[in-house]
Amino acid sequence: MMRTGATRVVVERVGDTAVARELISGDFLAPRFVDARGLTVRIALVGHSATLLAGDDLRIEFVVAPGTCLEVIEPSGTVAYNARGGRASWSASASVGAGAALIWRAAPFVVAGGADVTRRVDISLESDAVALLDEMIVFGRTGETGGALRSDQRITVDGDALLVETLDLRSVPGRSLPGILGGHRVLGTTMLLGIKTSDVVEGHVTPLAGAGMLARAVADHAHEASAALDPIWSQWRGRVSQKYSD
């Protein structure tokens, strides 16, 4: 049975404070208010249904009003289960207004053995907007090789493309090649979009052609990828926090 469900979060500004104007639950995730301090609103995405099964179409939408900051917390990760010949999809979109910020450190996205899933992220930043994102893709649970994944993302700033990327990781031999995953099963990514801290390639960090930075790490285990990217996340998190105090 096909299940579709969109989760929607809308943050607005009222005077000198930010408020969660809409918290709409989908079939898979329920946004829960955590707290609001000044111009920052924190919400948690709480799963209330097993995901992703064959035929599932999970959608997330964020709308962040100008001058506000939305921070998203995920208490648990997403698992794309054995599709048994079927397919599933996961997508997230965000519209971040002028001078606003989106901070989202996602929980691991696990592609179990037999899964076949497409994953898409679309983010639109207006002038002086910032997005700080962190994600981790894990191929297979313990003892599994992991299924098929195609991941697409498109980030724009004032309508101009900042990052357009497709990762076709559906073939196990293909993703095991040097320069792809090289036999590793974990891919961690941290992105700072709308701000560039350097034009120098250093360690895991690569500057984008526009205002943004990309950091990546591959590893055999999730904690190894986290150890490589945690210091970068902390540094970039502090940069965003300069504008939106806790």
PDB file of C-alpha atoms in Angstrom:
ATOM      1  CA  MET A   1       0.000   0.000   0.000  1.00  0.00           C
ATOM      2  CA  MET A   2       1.347   3.405  -0.961  1.00  0.00           C
ATOM      3  CA  ARG A   3       1.651   5.902   1.870  1.00  0.00           C
ATOM      4  CA  THR A   4       2.232   9.596   1.252  1.00  0.00           C
ATOM      5  CA  GLY A   5       2.516  12.293   3.830  1.00  0.00           C
ATOM      6  CA  ALA A   6       3.934  15.801   4.016  1.00  0.00           C
ATOM      7  CA  THR A   7       5.301  17.339   7.211  1.00  0.00           C
ATOM      8  CA  ARG A   8       5.284  21.143   7.190  1.00  0.00           C
ATOM      9  CA  VAL A   9       6.891  23.684   9.521  1.00  0.00           C
ATOM     10  CA  VAL A  10       6.419  27.434   9.143  1.00  0.00           C
ATOM     11  CA  VAL A  11       8.302  29.950  11.283  1.00  0.00           C
ATOM     12  CA  GLU A  12       7.237  33.594  11.324  1.00  0.00           C
ATOM     13  CA  ARG A  13       8.479  36.744  13.004  1.00  0.00           C
ATOM     14  CA  VAL A  14       6.266  38.693  15.390  1.00  0.00           C
ATOM     15  CA  GLY A  15       8.030  41.821  16.577  1.00  0.00           C
ATOM     16  CA  ASP A  16      11.355  40.805  18.079  1.00  0.00           C
ATOM     17  CA  THR A  17      10.492  37.129  18.472  1.00  0.00           C
ATOM     18  CA  ALA A  18      10.024  34.108  16.229  1.00  0.00           C
ATOM     19  CA  VAL A  19       7.011  31.819  16.482  1.00  0.00           C
ATOM     20  CA  ALA A  20       6.115  28.425  15.019  1.00  0.00           C
ATOM     21  CA  ARG A  21       3.083  29.390  12.971  1.00  0.00           C
ATOM     22  CA  GLU A  22       2.468  25.942  11.464  1.00  0.00           C
ATOM     23  CA  LEU A  23       3.434  22.495  12.726  1.00  0.00           C
ATOM     24  CA  ILE A  24       1.689  20.025  10.438  1.00  0.00           C
ATOM     25  CA  SER A  25       2.214  16.293  10.886  1.00  0.00           C
ATOM     26  CA  GLY A  26       2.515  13.924   7.958  1.00  0.00           C
ATOM     27  CA  ASP A  27       1.959  10.193   7.810  1.00  0.00           C
ATOM     28  CA  PHE A  28       5.525   9.545   8.998  1.00  0.00           C
ATOM     29  CA  LEU A  29       6.806  12.514  11.005  1.00  0.00           C
ATOM     30  CA  ALA A  30       5.298  14.886  13.562  1.00  0.00           C
ATOM     31  CA  PRO A  31       6.995  18.256  14.212  1.00  0.00           C
ATOM     32  CA  ARG A  32       7.070  18.973  17.960  1.00  0.00           C
ATOM     33  CA  PHE A  33       7.806  22.382  19.458  1.00  0.00           C
ATOM     34  CA  VAL A  34      10.899  22.324  21.682  1.00  0.00           C
ATOM     35  CA  ASP A  35      11.453  25.970  22.579  1.00  0.00           C
ATOM     36  CA  ALA A  36      11.741  29.518  21.254  1.00  0.00           C
ATOM     37  CA  ARG A  37      14.292  32.080  22.335  1.00  0.00           C
ATOM     38  CA  GLY A  38      14.321  35.451  20.686  1.00  0.00           C
ATOM     39  CA  LEU A  39      14.479  34.950  16.938  1.00  0.00           C
ATOM     40  CA  THR A  40      15.236  31.209  17.147  1.00  0.00           C
ATOM     41  CA  VAL A  41      12.655  28.407  17.150  1.00  0.00           C
ATOM     42  CA  ARG A  42      13.622  24.779  17.810  1.00  0.00           C
ATOM     43  CA  ILE A  43      11.457  21.901  16.690  1.00  0.00           C
ATOM     44  CA  ALA A  44      11.937  18.127  16.759  1.00  0.00           C
ATOM     45  CA  LEU A  45      10.911  15.780  13.955  1.00  0.00           C
ATOM     46  CA  VAL A  46       9.452  12.750  15.749  1.00  0.00           C
ATOM     47  CA  GLY A  47       8.704   9.574  13.834  1.00  0.00           C
ATOM     48  CA  HIS A  48       5.372   7.903  14.478  1.00  0.00           C
ATOM     49  CA  SER A  49       5.350   5.286  11.735  1.00  0.00           C
ATOM     50  CA  ALA A  50       7.847   2.757  10.396  1.00  0.00           C
ATOM     51  CA  THR A  51       9.684   4.197   7.392  1.00  0.00           C
ATOM     52  CA  LEU A  52      10.585   3.798   4.629  1.00  0.00           C
ATOM     53  CA  LEU A  53       8.636   0.845   3.216  1.00  0.00           C
ATOM     54  CA  ALA A  54       7.990   0.038  -0.426  1.00  0.00           C
ATOM     55  CA  GLY A  55       5.726   2.695  -1.942  1.00  0.00           C
ATOM     56  CA  ASP A  56       6.309   5.276   0.803  1.00  0.00           C
ATOM     57  CA  ASP A  57       6.674   8.916  -0.241  1.00  0.00           C
ATOM     58  CA  LEU A  58       7.898  10.977   2.717  1.00  0.00           C
ATOM     59  CA  ARG A  59       7.996  14.772   2.276  1.00  0.00           C
ATOM     60  CA  ILE A  60       9.248  17.535   4.567  1.00  0.00           C
ATOM     61  CA  GLU A  61       8.759  21.263   4.013  1.00  0.00           C
ATOM     62  CA  PHE A  62      10.271  24.163   5.968  1.00  0.00           C
ATOM     63  CA  VAL A  63       9.384  27.823   5.540  1.00  0.00           C
ATOM     64  CA  VAL A  64      11.574  30.228   7.509  1.00  0.00           C
ATOM     65  CA  ALA A  65      10.482  33.865   7.547  1.00  0.00           C
ATOM     66  CA  PRO A  66      12.980  36.698   7.007  1.00  0.00           C
ATOM     67  CA  GLY A  67      15.089  37.475  10.040  1.00  0.00           C
ATOM     68  CA  THR A  68      14.294  34.276  11.954  1.00  0.00           C
ATOM     69  CA  CYS A  69      16.160  31.052  12.673  1.00  0.00           C
ATOM     70  CA  LEU A  70      14.757  27.508  12.620  1.00  0.00           C
ATOM     71  CA  GLU A  71      16.750  24.735  14.260  1.00  0.00           C
ATOM     72  CA  VAL A  72      15.617  21.172  13.546  1.00  0.00           C
ATOM     73  CA  ILE A  73      16.365  18.237  15.855  1.00  0.00           C
ATOM     74  CA  GLU A  74      15.901  14.566  14.958  1.00  0.00           C
ATOM     75  CA  PRO A  75      15.717  12.181  17.945  1.00  0.00           C
ATOM     76  CA  SER A  76      15.957   9.117  15.695  1.00  0.00           C
ATOM     77  CA  GLY A  77      17.094   8.296  12.190  1.00  0.00           C
ATOM     78  CA  THR A  78      15.349   7.066   9.057  1.00  0.00           C
ATOM     79  CA  VAL A  79      15.615   3.502   7.795  1.00  0.00           C
ATOM     80  CA  ALA A  80      14.769   2.566   4.215  1.00  0.00           C
ATOM     81  CA  TYR A  81      13.771  -1.086   4.605  1.00  0.00           C
ATOM     82  CA  ASN A  82      13.937  -3.966   2.129  1.00  0.00           C
ATOM     83  CA  ALA A  83      11.594  -2.877  -0.662  1.00  0.00           C
ATOM     84  CA  ARG A  84      11.160  -6.438  -2.010  1.00  0.00           C
ATOM     85  CA  GLY A  85      11.047  -5.178  -5.595  1.00  0.00           C
ATOM     86  CA  GLY A  86       9.347  -1.879  -4.786  1.00  0.00           C
ATOM     87  CA  ARG A  87      10.682   1.638  -4.295  1.00  0.00           C
ATOM     88  CA  ALA A  88      10.400   4.460  -1.770  1.00  0.00           C
ATOM     89  CA  SER A  89      11.148   8.175  -1.832  1.00  0.00           C
ATOM     90  CA  TRP A  90      12.176  10.833   0.686  1.00  0.00           C
ATOM     91  CA  SER A  91      12.317  14.562  -0.033  1.00  0.00           C
ATOM     92  CA  ALA A  92      12.868  17.788   1.878  1.00  0.00           C
ATOM     93  CA  SER A  93      12.421  21.363   0.727  1.00  0.00           C
ATOM     94  CA  ALA A  94      13.141  24.628   2.509  1.00  0.00           C
ATOM     95  CA  SER A  95      12.479  28.262   1.735  1.00  0.00           C
ATOM     96  CA  VAL A  96      14.720  30.485   3.861  1.00  0.00           C
ATOM     97  CA  GLY A  97      13.854  34.169   3.797  1.00  0.00           C
ATOM     98  CA  ALA A  98      16.187  37.157   3.657  1.00  0.00           C
ATOM     99  CA  GLY A  99      18.520  37.256   6.656  1.00  0.00           C
ATOM    100  CA  ALA A 100      17.064  34.002   8.029  1.00  0.00           C
ATOM    101  CA  ALA A 101      18.781  30.736   8.955  1.00  0.00           C
ATOM    102  CA  LEU A 102      18.038  27.021   8.876  1.00  0.00           C
ATOM    103  CA  ILE A 103      20.096  24.701  11.113  1.00  0.00           C
ATOM    104  CA  TRP A 104      19.419  21.009  10.621  1.00  0.00           C
ATOM    105  CA  ARG A 105      21.626  18.218  11.920  1.00  0.00           C
ATOM    106  CA  ALA A 106      19.830  15.173  10.595  1.00  0.00           C
ATOM    107  CA  ALA A 107      19.978  11.746  12.212  1.00  0.00           C
ATOM    108  CA  PRO A 108      21.491   8.915  10.120  1.00  0.00           C
ATOM    109  CA  PHE A 109      19.683   7.802   6.980  1.00  0.00           C
ATOM    110  CA  VAL A 110      20.119   4.023   6.773  1.00  0.00           C
ATOM    111  CA  VAL A 111      19.687   2.189   3.463  1.00  0.00           C
ATOM    112  CA  ALA A 112      18.998  -1.390   4.524  1.00  0.00           C
ATOM    113  CA  GLY A 113      19.720  -4.415   2.362  1.00  0.00           C
ATOM    114  CA  GLY A 114      17.157  -4.694  -0.443  1.00  0.00           C
ATOM    115  CA  ALA A 115      16.059  -1.056  -0.199  1.00  0.00           C
ATOM    116  CA  ASP A 116      15.568   1.065  -3.319  1.00  0.00           C
ATOM    117  CA  VAL A 117      15.123   4.709  -2.418  1.00  0.00           C
ATOM    118  CA  THR A 118      15.428   8.149  -3.954  1.00  0.00           C
ATOM    119  CA  ARG A 119      16.341  11.087  -1.735  1.00  0.00           C
ATOM    120  CA  ARG A 120      16.038  14.751  -2.704  1.00  0.00           C
ATOM    121  CA  VAL A 121      16.846  18.052  -0.968  1.00  0.00           C
ATOM    122  CA  ASP A 122      15.802  21.431  -2.405  1.00  0.00           C
ATOM    123  CA  ILE A 123      16.727  24.619  -0.540  1.00  0.00           C
ATOM    124  CA  SER A 124      16.063  28.172  -1.633  1.00  0.00           C
ATOM    125  CA  LEU A 125      17.990  30.920   0.165  1.00  0.00           C
ATOM    126  CA  GLU A 126      17.143  34.578  -0.191  1.00  0.00           C
ATOM    127  CA  SER A 127      19.600  37.433   0.281  1.00  0.00           C
ATOM    128  CA  ASP A 128      21.818  37.078   3.400  1.00  0.00           C
ATOM    129  CA  ALA A 129      20.140  33.780   4.341  1.00  0.00           C
ATOM    130  CA  VAL A 130      22.125  30.856   5.730  1.00  0.00           C
ATOM    131  CA  ALA A 131      21.621  27.094   5.897  1.00  0.00           C
ATOM    132  CA  LEU A 132      23.786  24.811   8.031  1.00  0.00           C
ATOM    133  CA  LEU A 133      23.077  21.164   7.262  1.00  0.00           C
ATOM    134  CA  ASP A 134      24.541  17.873   8.394  1.00  0.00           C
ATOM    135  CA  GLU A 135      23.573  14.444   7.107  1.00  0.00           C
ATOM    136  CA  MET A 136      24.880  10.902   7.252  1.00  0.00           C
ATOM    137  CA  ILE A 137      24.040   8.082   4.870  1.00  0.00           C
ATOM    138  CA  VAL A 138      24.718   4.542   6.076  1.00  0.00           C
ATOM    139  CA  PHE A 139      24.586   1.605   3.675  1.00  0.00           C
ATOM    140  CA  GLY A 140      23.232  -1.423   5.468  1.00  0.00           C
ATOM    141  CA  ARG A 141      22.484  -2.345   9.021  1.00  0.00           C
ATOM    142  CA  THR A 142      24.847  -4.665  10.871  1.00  0.00           C
ATOM    143  CA  GLY A 143      25.905  -7.466   8.546  1.00  0.00           C
ATOM    144  CA  GLU A 144      24.232  -5.952   5.459  1.00  0.00           C
ATOM    145  CA  THR A 145      25.738  -4.579   2.250  1.00  0.00           C
ATOM    146  CA  GLY A 146      23.020  -1.976   1.883  1.00  0.00           C
ATOM    147  CA  GLY A 147      20.506  -1.294  -0.847  1.00  0.00           C
ATOM    148  CA  ALA A 148      20.179   1.225  -3.676  1.00  0.00           C
ATOM    149  CA  LEU A 149      20.140   5.003  -3.242  1.00  0.00           C
ATOM    150  CA  ARG A 150      19.976   7.955  -5.606  1.00  0.00           C
ATOM    151  CA  SER A 151      20.461  11.287  -3.862  1.00  0.00           C
ATOM    152  CA  ASP A 152      19.806  14.654  -5.525  1.00  0.00           C
ATOM    153  CA  GLN A 153      20.154  18.111  -4.074  1.00  0.00           C
ATOM    154  CA  ARG A 154      19.720  21.614  -5.425  1.00  0.00           C
ATOM    155  CA  ILE A 155      20.622  24.733  -3.436  1.00  0.00           C
ATOM    156  CA  THR A 156      19.916  28.207  -4.788  1.00  0.00           C
ATOM    157  CA  VAL A 157      20.745  31.703  -3.521  1.00  0.00           C
ATOM    158  CA  ASP A 158      18.498  34.483  -4.825  1.00  0.00           C
ATOM    159  CA  GLY A 159      17.436  32.089  -7.566  1.00  0.00           C
ATOM    160  CA  ASP A 160      20.975  31.299  -8.721  1.00  0.00           C
ATOM    161  CA  ALA A 161      22.322  27.769  -8.352  1.00  0.00           C
ATOM    162  CA  LEU A 162      24.911  27.369  -5.583  1.00  0.00           C
ATOM    163  CA  LEU A 163      25.087  23.559  -5.467  1.00  0.00           C
ATOM    164  CA  VAL A 164      23.504  21.047  -7.822  1.00  0.00           C
ATOM    165  CA  GLU A 165      24.511  17.455  -7.161  1.00  0.00           C
ATOM    166  CA  THR A 166      23.434  13.931  -8.013  1.00  0.00           C
ATOM    167  CA  LEU A 167      24.906  10.926  -6.225  1.00  0.00           C
ATOM    168  CA  ASP A 168      23.918   7.715  -7.980  1.00  0.00           C
ATOM    169  CA  LEU A 169      24.814   5.062  -5.429  1.00  0.00           C
ATOM    170  CA  ARG A 170      22.480   2.348  -6.632  1.00  0.00           C
ATOM    171  CA  SER A 171      25.206  -0.014  -7.827  1.00  0.00           C
ATOM    172  CA  VAL A 172      27.234  -1.738  -5.113  1.00  0.00           C
ATOM    173  CA  PRO A 173      30.283  -2.251  -7.391  1.00  0.00           C
ATOM    174  CA  GLY A 174      29.952   1.320  -8.679  1.00  0.00           C
ATOM    175  CA  ARG A 175      29.858   3.010  -5.308  1.00  0.00           C
ATOM    176  CA  SER A 176      32.781   0.883  -4.125  1.00  0.00           C
ATOM    177  CA  LEU A 177      35.122   2.404  -6.708  1.00  0.00           C
ATOM    178  CA  PRO A 178      37.957   4.753  -5.673  1.00  0.00           C
ATOM    179  CA  GLY A 179      36.736   8.326  -5.722  1.00  0.00           C
ATOM    180  CA  ILE A 180      33.195   7.257  -4.781  1.00  0.00           C
ATOM    181  CA  LEU A 181      32.977   5.400  -1.449  1.00  0.00           C
ATOM    182  CA  GLY A 182      36.007   3.201  -2.009  1.00  0.00           C
ATOM    183  CA  GLY A 183      34.484   0.257  -0.179  1.00  0.00           C
ATOM    184  CA  HIS A 184      33.266   2.283   2.791  1.00  0.00           C
ATOM    185  CA  ARG A 185      29.632   2.149   3.906  1.00  0.00           C
ATOM    186  CA  VAL A 186      29.163   5.567   5.547  1.00  0.00           C
ATOM    187  CA  LEU A 187      29.063   8.974   3.853  1.00  0.00           C
ATOM    188  CA  GLY A 188      28.886  12.048   6.084  1.00  0.00           C
ATOM    189  CA  THR A 189      28.257  15.554   4.726  1.00  0.00           C
ATOM    190  CA  THR A 190      28.248  18.955   6.421  1.00  0.00           C
ATOM    191  CA  MET A 191      27.263  22.053   4.430  1.00  0.00           C
ATOM    192  CA  LEU A 192      27.434  25.755   5.222  1.00  0.00           C
ATOM    193  CA  LEU A 193      25.394  27.572   2.589  1.00  0.00           C
ATOM    194  CA  GLY A 194      25.126  31.329   2.178  1.00  0.00           C
ATOM    195  CA  ILE A 195      28.476  31.997   3.907  1.00  0.00           C
ATOM    196  CA  LYS A 196      32.007  31.217   2.777  1.00  0.00           C
ATOM    197  CA  THR A 197      34.643  31.007   5.497  1.00  0.00           C
ATOM    198  CA  SER A 198      37.611  30.359   3.206  1.00  0.00           C
ATOM    199  CA  ASP A 199      38.677  29.885  -0.404  1.00  0.00           C
ATOM    200  CA  VAL A 200      41.234  27.242   0.557  1.00  0.00           C
ATOM    201  CA  VAL A 201      40.683  23.486   0.312  1.00  0.00           C
ATOM    202  CA  GLU A 202      41.702  22.061   3.668  1.00  0.00           C
ATOM    203  CA  GLY A 203      41.191  18.565   5.078  1.00  0.00           C
ATOM    204  CA  HIS A 204      37.587  17.507   4.539  1.00  0.00           C
ATOM    205  CA  VAL A 205      36.440  20.999   3.521  1.00  0.00           C
ATOM    206  CA  THR A 206      35.965  22.270  -0.032  1.00  0.00           C
ATOM    207  CA  PRO A 207      34.788  25.824  -0.816  1.00  0.00           C
ATOM    208  CA  LEU A 208      31.976  26.094  -3.331  1.00  0.00           C
ATOM    209  CA  ALA A 209      32.135  28.466  -6.286  1.00  0.00           C
ATOM    210  CA  GLY A 210      29.656  30.743  -4.539  1.00  0.00           C
ATOM    211  CA  ALA A 211      28.968  31.556  -0.907  1.00  0.00           C
ATOM    212  CA  GLY A 212      29.222  28.135   0.659  1.00  0.00           C
ATOM    213  CA  MET A 213      31.420  25.346   2.011  1.00  0.00           C
ATOM    214  CA  LEU A 214      31.116  21.567   1.759  1.00  0.00           C
ATOM    215  CA  ALA A 215      32.747  19.000   4.058  1.00  0.00           C
ATOM    216  CA  ARG A 216      32.657  15.256   3.449  1.00  0.00           C
ATOM    217  CA  ALA A 217      33.979  12.126   5.116  1.00  0.00           C
ATOM    218  CA  VAL A 218      33.665   8.443   4.240  1.00  0.00           C
ATOM    219  CA  ALA A 219      34.136   5.738   6.841  1.00  0.00           C
ATOM    220  CA  ASP A 220      33.295   2.173   7.779  1.00  0.00           C
ATOM    221  CA  HIS A 221      31.291   3.243  10.841  1.00  0.00           C
ATOM    222  CA  ALA A 222      29.049   6.179  11.647  1.00  0.00           C
ATOM    223  CA  HIS A 223      31.029   7.282  14.686  1.00  0.00           C
ATOM    224  CA  GLU A 224      34.181   7.557  12.557  1.00  0.00           C
ATOM    225  CA  ALA A 225      32.495   9.909  10.086  1.00  0.00           C
ATOM    226  CA  SER A 226      31.074  11.918  12.988  1.00  0.00           C
ATOM    227  CA  ALA A 227      34.505  12.253  14.579  1.00  0.00           C
ATOM    228  CA  ALA A 228      35.877  13.701  11.337  1.00  0.00           C
ATOM    229  CA  LEU A 229      33.043  16.214  10.828  1.00  0.00           C
ATOM    230  CA  ASP A 230      32.082  17.187  14.394  1.00  0.00           C
ATOM    231  CA  PRO A 231      34.802  19.875  14.742  1.00  0.00           C
ATOM    232  CA  ILE A 232      33.742  21.407  11.422  1.00  0.00           C
ATOM    233  CA  TRP A 233      30.093  21.424  12.466  1.00  0.00           C
ATOM    234  CA  SER A 234      30.966  23.091  15.772  1.00  0.00           C
ATOM    235  CA  GLN A 235      33.011  25.779  14.055  1.00  0.00           C
ATOM    236  CA  TRP A 236      30.324  26.554  11.503  1.00  0.00           C
ATOM    237  CA  ARG A 237      27.574  26.331  14.136  1.00  0.00           C
ATOM    238  CA  GLY A 238      29.393  29.032  16.104  1.00  0.00           C
ATOM    239  CA  ARG A 239      29.557  31.195  12.987  1.00  0.00           C
ATOM    240  CA  VAL A 240      25.792  31.018  12.516  1.00  0.00           C
ATOM    241  CA  SER A 241      25.194  31.565  16.230  1.00  0.00           C
ATOM    242  CA  GLN A 242      26.949  34.910  16.055  1.00  0.00           C
ATOM    243  CA  LYS A 243      23.864  36.220  14.329  1.00  0.00           C
ATOM    244  CA  TYR A 244      21.212  34.202  16.152  1.00  0.00           C
ATOM    245  CA  SER A 245      22.106  33.946  19.819  1.00  0.00           C
ATOM    246  CA  ASP A 246      20.850  30.973  21.845  1.00  0.00           C
TER     247      ASP A 246
END
